[in-house]
Every structure is written in C-alpha cells, then in structure tokens.
mmCIF file of C-alpha atoms in Angstrom:
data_model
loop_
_atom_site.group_PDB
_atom_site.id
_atom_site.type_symbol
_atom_site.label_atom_id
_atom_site.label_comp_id
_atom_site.label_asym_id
_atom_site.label_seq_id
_atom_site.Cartn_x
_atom_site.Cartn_y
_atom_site.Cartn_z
ATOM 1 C CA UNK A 1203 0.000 0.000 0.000
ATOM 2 C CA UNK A 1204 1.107 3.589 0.204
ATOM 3 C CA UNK A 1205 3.206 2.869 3.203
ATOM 4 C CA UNK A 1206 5.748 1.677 1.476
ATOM 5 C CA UNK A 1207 6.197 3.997 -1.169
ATOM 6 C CA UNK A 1208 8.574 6.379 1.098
ATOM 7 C CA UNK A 1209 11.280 2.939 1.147
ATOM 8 C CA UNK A 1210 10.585 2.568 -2.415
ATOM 9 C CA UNK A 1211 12.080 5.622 -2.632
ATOM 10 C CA UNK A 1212 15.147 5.608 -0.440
ATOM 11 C CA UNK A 1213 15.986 2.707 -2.382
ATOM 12 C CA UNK A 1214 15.587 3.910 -6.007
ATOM 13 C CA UNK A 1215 18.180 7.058 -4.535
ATOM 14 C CA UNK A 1216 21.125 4.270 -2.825
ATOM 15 C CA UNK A 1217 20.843 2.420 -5.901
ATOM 16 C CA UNK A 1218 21.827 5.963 -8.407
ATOM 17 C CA UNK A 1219 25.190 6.247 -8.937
ATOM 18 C CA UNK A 1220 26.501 10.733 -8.897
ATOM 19 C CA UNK A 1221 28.834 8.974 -11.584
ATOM 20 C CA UNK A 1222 32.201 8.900 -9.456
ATOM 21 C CA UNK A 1223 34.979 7.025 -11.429
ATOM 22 C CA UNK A 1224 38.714 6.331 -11.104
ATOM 23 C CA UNK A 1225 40.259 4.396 -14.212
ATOM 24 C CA UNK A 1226 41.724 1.843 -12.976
ATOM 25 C CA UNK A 1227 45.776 2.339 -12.460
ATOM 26 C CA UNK A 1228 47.358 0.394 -15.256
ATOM 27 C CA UNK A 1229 51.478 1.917 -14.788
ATOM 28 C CA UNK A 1230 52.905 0.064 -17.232
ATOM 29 C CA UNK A 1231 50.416 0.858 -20.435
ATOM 30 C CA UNK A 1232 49.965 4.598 -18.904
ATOM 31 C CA UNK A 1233 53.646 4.974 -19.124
ATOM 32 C CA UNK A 1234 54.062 3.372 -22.300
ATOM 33 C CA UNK A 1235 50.976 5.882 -23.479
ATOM 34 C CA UNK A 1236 52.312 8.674 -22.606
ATOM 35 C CA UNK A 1237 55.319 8.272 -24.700
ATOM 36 C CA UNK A 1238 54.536 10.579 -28.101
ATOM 37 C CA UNK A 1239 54.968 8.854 -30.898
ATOM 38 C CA UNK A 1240 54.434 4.819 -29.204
ATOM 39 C CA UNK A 1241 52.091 3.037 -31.531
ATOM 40 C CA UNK A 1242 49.571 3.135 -28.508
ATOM 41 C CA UNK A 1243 49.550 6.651 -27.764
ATOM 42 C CA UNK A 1244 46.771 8.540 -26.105
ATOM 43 C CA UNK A 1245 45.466 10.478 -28.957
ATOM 44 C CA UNK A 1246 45.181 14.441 -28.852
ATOM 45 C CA UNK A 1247 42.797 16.475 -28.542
ATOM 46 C CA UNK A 1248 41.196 17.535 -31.668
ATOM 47 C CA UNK A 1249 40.723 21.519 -32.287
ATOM 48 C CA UNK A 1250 37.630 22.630 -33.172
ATOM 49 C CA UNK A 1251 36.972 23.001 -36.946
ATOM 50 C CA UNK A 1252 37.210 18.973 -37.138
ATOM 51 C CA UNK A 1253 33.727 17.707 -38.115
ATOM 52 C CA UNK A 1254 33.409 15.266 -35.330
ATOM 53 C CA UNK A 1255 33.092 17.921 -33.206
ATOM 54 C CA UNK A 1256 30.000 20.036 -34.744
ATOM 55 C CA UNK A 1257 27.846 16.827 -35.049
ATOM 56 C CA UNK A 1258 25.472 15.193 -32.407
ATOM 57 C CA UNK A 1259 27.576 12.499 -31.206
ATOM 58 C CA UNK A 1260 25.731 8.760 -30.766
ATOM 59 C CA UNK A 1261 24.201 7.426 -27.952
ATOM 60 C CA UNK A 1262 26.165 4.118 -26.478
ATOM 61 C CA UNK A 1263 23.968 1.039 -25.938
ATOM 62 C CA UNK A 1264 23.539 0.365 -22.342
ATOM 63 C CA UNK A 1265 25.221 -2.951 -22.482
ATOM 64 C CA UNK A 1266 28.145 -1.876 -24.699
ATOM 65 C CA UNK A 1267 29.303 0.345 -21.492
ATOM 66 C CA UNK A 1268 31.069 -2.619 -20.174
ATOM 67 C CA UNK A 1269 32.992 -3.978 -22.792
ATOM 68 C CA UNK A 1270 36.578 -3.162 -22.952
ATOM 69 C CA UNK A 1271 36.195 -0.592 -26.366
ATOM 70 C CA UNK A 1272 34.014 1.730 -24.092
ATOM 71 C CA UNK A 1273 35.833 1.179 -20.636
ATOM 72 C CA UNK A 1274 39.159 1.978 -22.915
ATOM 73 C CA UNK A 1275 37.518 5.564 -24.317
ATOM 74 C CA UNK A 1276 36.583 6.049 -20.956
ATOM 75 C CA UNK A 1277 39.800 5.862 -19.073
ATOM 76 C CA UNK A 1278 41.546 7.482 -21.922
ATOM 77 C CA UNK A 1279 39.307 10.540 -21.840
ATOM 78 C CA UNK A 1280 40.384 10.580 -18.407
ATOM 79 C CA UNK A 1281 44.161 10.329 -18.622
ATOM 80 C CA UNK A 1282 44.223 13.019 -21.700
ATOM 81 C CA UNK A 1283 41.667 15.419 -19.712
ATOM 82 C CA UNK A 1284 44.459 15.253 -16.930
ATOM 83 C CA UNK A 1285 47.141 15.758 -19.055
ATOM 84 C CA UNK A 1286 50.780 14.103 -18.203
ATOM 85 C CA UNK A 1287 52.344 13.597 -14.399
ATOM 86 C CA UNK A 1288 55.060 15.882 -14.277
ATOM 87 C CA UNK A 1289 57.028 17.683 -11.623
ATOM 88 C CA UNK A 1290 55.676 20.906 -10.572
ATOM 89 C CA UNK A 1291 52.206 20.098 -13.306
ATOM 90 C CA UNK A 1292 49.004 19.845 -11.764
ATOM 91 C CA UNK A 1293 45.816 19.515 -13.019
ATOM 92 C CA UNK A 1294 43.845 22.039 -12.071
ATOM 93 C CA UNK A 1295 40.109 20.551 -13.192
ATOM 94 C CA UNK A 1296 38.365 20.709 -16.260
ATOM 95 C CA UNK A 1297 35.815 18.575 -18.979
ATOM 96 C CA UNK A 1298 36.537 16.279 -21.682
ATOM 97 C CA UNK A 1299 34.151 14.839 -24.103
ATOM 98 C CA UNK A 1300 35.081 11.467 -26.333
ATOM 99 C CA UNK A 1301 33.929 13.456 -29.610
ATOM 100 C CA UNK A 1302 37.277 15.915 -28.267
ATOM 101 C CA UNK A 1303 39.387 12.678 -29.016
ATOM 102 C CA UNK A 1304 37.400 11.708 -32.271
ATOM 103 C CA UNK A 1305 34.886 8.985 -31.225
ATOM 104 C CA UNK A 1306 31.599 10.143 -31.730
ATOM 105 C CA UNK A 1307 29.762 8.948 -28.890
ATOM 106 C CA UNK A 1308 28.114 10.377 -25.726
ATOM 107 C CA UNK A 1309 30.406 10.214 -23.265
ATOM 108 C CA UNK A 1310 32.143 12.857 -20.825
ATOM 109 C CA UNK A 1311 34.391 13.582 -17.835
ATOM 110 C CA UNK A 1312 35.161 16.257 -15.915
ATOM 111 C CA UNK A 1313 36.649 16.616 -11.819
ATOM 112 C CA UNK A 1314 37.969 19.537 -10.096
ATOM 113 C CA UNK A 1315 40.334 18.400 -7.852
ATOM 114 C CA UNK A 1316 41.266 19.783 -4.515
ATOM 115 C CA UNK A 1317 44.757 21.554 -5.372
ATOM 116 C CA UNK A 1318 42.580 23.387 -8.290
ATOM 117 C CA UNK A 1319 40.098 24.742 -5.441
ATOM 118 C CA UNK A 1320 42.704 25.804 -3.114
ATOM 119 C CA UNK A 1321 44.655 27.757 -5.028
ATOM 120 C CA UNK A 1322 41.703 30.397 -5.051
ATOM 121 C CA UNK A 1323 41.080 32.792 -2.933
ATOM 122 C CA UNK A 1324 37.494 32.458 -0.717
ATOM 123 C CA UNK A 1325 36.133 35.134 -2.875
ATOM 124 C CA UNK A 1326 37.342 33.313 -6.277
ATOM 125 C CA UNK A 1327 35.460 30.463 -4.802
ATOM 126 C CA UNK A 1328 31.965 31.683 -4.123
ATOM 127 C CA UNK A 1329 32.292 33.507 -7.600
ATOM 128 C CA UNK A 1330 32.640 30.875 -9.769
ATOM 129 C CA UNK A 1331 30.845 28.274 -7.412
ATOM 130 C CA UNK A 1332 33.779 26.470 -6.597
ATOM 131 C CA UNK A 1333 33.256 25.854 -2.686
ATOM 132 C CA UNK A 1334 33.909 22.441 -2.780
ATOM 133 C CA UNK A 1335 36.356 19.907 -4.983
ATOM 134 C CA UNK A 1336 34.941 16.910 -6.782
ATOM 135 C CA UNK A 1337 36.923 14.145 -7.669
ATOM 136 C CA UNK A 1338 36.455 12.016 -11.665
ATOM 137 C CA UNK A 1339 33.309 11.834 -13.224
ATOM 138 C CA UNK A 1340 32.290 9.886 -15.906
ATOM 139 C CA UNK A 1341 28.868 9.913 -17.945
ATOM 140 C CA UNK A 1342 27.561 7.760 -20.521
ATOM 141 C CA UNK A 1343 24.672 9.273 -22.342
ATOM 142 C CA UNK A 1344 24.218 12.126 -19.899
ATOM 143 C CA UNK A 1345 20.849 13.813 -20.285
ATOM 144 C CA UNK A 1346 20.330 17.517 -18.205
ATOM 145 C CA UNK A 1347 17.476 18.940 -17.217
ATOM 146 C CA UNK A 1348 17.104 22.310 -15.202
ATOM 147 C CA UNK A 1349 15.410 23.361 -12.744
ATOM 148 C CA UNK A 1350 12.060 25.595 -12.346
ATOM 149 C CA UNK A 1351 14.166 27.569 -10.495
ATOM 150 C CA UNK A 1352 16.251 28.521 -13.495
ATOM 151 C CA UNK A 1353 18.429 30.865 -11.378
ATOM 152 C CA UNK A 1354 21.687 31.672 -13.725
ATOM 153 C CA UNK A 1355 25.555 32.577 -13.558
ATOM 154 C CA UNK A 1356 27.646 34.138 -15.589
ATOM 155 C CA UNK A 1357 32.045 33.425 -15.570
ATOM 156 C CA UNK A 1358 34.559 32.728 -18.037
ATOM 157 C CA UNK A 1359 34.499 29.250 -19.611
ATOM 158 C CA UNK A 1360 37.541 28.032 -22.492
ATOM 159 C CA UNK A 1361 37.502 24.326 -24.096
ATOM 160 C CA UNK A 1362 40.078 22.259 -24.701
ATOM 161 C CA UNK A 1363 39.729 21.973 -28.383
ATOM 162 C CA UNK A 1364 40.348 25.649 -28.715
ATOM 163 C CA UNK A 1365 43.264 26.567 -26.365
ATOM 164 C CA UNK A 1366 43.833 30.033 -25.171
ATOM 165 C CA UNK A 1367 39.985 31.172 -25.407
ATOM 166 C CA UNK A 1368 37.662 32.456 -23.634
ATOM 167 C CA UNK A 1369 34.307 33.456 -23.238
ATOM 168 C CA UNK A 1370 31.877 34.878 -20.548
ATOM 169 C CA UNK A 1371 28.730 32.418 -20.971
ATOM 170 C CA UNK A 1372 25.818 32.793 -18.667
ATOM 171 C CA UNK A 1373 24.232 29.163 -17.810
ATOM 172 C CA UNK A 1374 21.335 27.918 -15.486
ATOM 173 C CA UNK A 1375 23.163 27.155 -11.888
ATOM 174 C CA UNK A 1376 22.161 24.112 -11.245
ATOM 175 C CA UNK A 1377 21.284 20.734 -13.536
ATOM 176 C CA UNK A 1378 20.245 17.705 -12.989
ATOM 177 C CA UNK A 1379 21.787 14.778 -15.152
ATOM 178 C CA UNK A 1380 20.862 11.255 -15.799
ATOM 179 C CA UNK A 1381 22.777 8.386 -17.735
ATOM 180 C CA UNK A 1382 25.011 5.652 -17.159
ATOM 181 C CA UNK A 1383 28.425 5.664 -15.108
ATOM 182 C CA UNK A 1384 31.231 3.423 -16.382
ATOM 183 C CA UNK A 1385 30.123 0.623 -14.198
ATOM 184 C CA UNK A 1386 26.979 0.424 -15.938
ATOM 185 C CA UNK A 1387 24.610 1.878 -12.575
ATOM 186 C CA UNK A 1388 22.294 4.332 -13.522
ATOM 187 C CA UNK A 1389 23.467 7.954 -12.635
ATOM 188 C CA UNK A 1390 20.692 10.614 -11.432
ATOM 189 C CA UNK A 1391 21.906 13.933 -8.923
ATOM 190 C CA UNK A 1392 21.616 17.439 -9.118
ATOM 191 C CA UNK A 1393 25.042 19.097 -9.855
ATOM 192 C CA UNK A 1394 25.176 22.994 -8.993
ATOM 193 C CA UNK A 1395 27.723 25.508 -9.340
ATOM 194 C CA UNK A 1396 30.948 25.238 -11.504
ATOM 195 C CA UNK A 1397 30.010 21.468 -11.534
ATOM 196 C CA UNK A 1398 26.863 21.979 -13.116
ATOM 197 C CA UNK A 1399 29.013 24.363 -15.613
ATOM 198 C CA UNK A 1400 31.045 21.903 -17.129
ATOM 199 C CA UNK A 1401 28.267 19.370 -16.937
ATOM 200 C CA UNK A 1402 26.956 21.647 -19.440
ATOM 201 C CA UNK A 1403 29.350 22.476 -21.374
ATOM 202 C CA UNK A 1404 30.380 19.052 -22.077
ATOM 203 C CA UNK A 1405 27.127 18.035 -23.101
ATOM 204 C CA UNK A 1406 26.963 20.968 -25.558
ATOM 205 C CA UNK A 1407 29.896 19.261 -27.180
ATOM 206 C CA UNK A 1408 28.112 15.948 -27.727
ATOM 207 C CA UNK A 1409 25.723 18.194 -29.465
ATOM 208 C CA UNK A 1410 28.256 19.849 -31.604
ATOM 209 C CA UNK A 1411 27.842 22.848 -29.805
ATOM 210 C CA UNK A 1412 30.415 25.320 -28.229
ATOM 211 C CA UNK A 1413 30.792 27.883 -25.419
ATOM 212 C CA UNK A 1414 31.616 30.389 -28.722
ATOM 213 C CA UNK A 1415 28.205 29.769 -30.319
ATOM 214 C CA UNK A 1416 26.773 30.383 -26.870
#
C-alpha cells in the first residue's frame, strides 16, 4: 500500500550512482601511453573546426558500457583530460568529451580536484561556485534537465579543443543529469555551481555545440 512507497524511494536514490569514477591504475600501459609517438599513444585532442566535433555524437547502448572498447575511451578521456604527471604540473580541473578525441559517442568527464580549489582565494570560490572539490566523473549518455528555479551565472568558460579562449557564458546554476556511469549503474543527482558548468558544457559538445556559439 502507500506505506511503502517512502522505502521505495530511499531505495531507487542508494541504488543511483553521482557517476564517481577512477580508471583503474594500469602503470605500465599509462607509461608506455604517454610516450609521443608509441604506436599506442593517447590520442590528442582535436581543435575545433574537425567535423566530429559540430555533429550530435551517438548514444552508447547500455550494455556496450562494459565492454573493454568503451571502458578503454573512458579511461583514456580521463588520462588526456588530466594531461601528463610531471614535476611541478598539476591539473587544475576541467571537462573532456570522447567526440574531443574523435569517437563520436556520448560520453564525458570532468573533476575539479582539490589543489585546483585551493589555489583560489574564498572570494574566487563563491564567484565561480567552486566551494567544494569533486573528484572524476564519468557519464555515458548524460541527459540535463534544469530546474524551475532557473536561477543563472555568468564566468569565463575556455575548451580544450580551442586553447587560449575564452568566453563569458551565462548558464542555469544548477542541472540535474541522468545516464550511465562506467560501471553500468544508472546515474541521477543534481550538480550545482561550476560542476553543473562543465556538466553543461560538455554536453553541448556531444551536441556539436560550443561555449563560442553560446
């Protein structure tokens, strides 16, 4: 009866995943992948007047998400997002989409990692919604949805695939996204300030959209 709708409930949220991901730590192909010019290589990203990124990039079937071809796009979206380990380089947070690499399916990442947040100031922070570090995310087939609310912010956003750019964009402040993590659970949470951001802008990219058409 109705009584039991409230458990219903509480279960339907433990079993959502808020899409929290770390490839798994594979040293000896990572190193060998990071060499430019190994056979292997992690590919670049693309810039932006390549066609694969101005198209709406495919949906993945739900039970493709756990063979090794996906899992492999995955964890190399993650490792190029990052950008190489080396002394005195941190990464200081961002978004990358698999259509950046050249595979034209809907798929993102994106983290902003503690030594990103603390290098701004308090005020930097609450500007740009940055109160609290997240670590990797990954999304299959995200899907967003805003809220009535529709409260908005504006900052500066830039893109991988065009380096040294910039734009102000103004964007709803908080989204919530659906779709798969790499594990295959179903992902559903409400993402708000810069997180929400690149949430969006990476999904504009898997609809060949960019911050500069914004």
């Amino acid at each position: 009866g109705p009584r039991r709708a409230p458990d219903r409930v509480a279960a339907r949220a433990q079993e959502s995943s808020d899409a929290s991901w770390e490839p798994p730590e594979k040293i000896y192909s990572n190193a060998i992948r990071s060499l430019p010019g190994s056979a292997t290589a992690y590919r670049k990203v693309l810039p932006l007047g390549k066609a694969v990124l101005r198209r709406k990039a495919k949906l993945v079937k739900p039970e493709r998400i756990s063979k090794e071809k996906s899992q492999n796009v995955a964890e190399e979206l993650v490792w190029v997002m990052r950008g190489p380990k080396l002394p005195g380089r941190d990464f200081k947070g961002g978004f990358l989409t698999a259509p950046h690499l050249g595979t034209p399916s809907r798929l993102i990442a994106f983290e902003d990692p503690p030594v990103a947040v603390e290098r701004l100031s308090e005020e930097e922070r609450a500007l740009q919604g940055r109160e609290r570090a997240f670590g990797c995310k990954a999304i299959f087939n995200p899907r967003l949805r805003v809220p009535a609310s529709n409260v908005t912010s504006v900052f500066w956003e830039k893109d991988p695939s065009i380096p040294g750019y910039r734009a102000l964009v103004e964007r709803p402040a908080s989204v919530r996204v659906q779709g798969y993590d790499p594990k295959g659970q179903a992902v559903d949470f409400v993402a708000s300030g810069w997180e929400a951001r690149l949430l969006q802008q990476a999904n504009d990219v898997l609809d060949g959209v960019n911050f500069i058409d914004r």
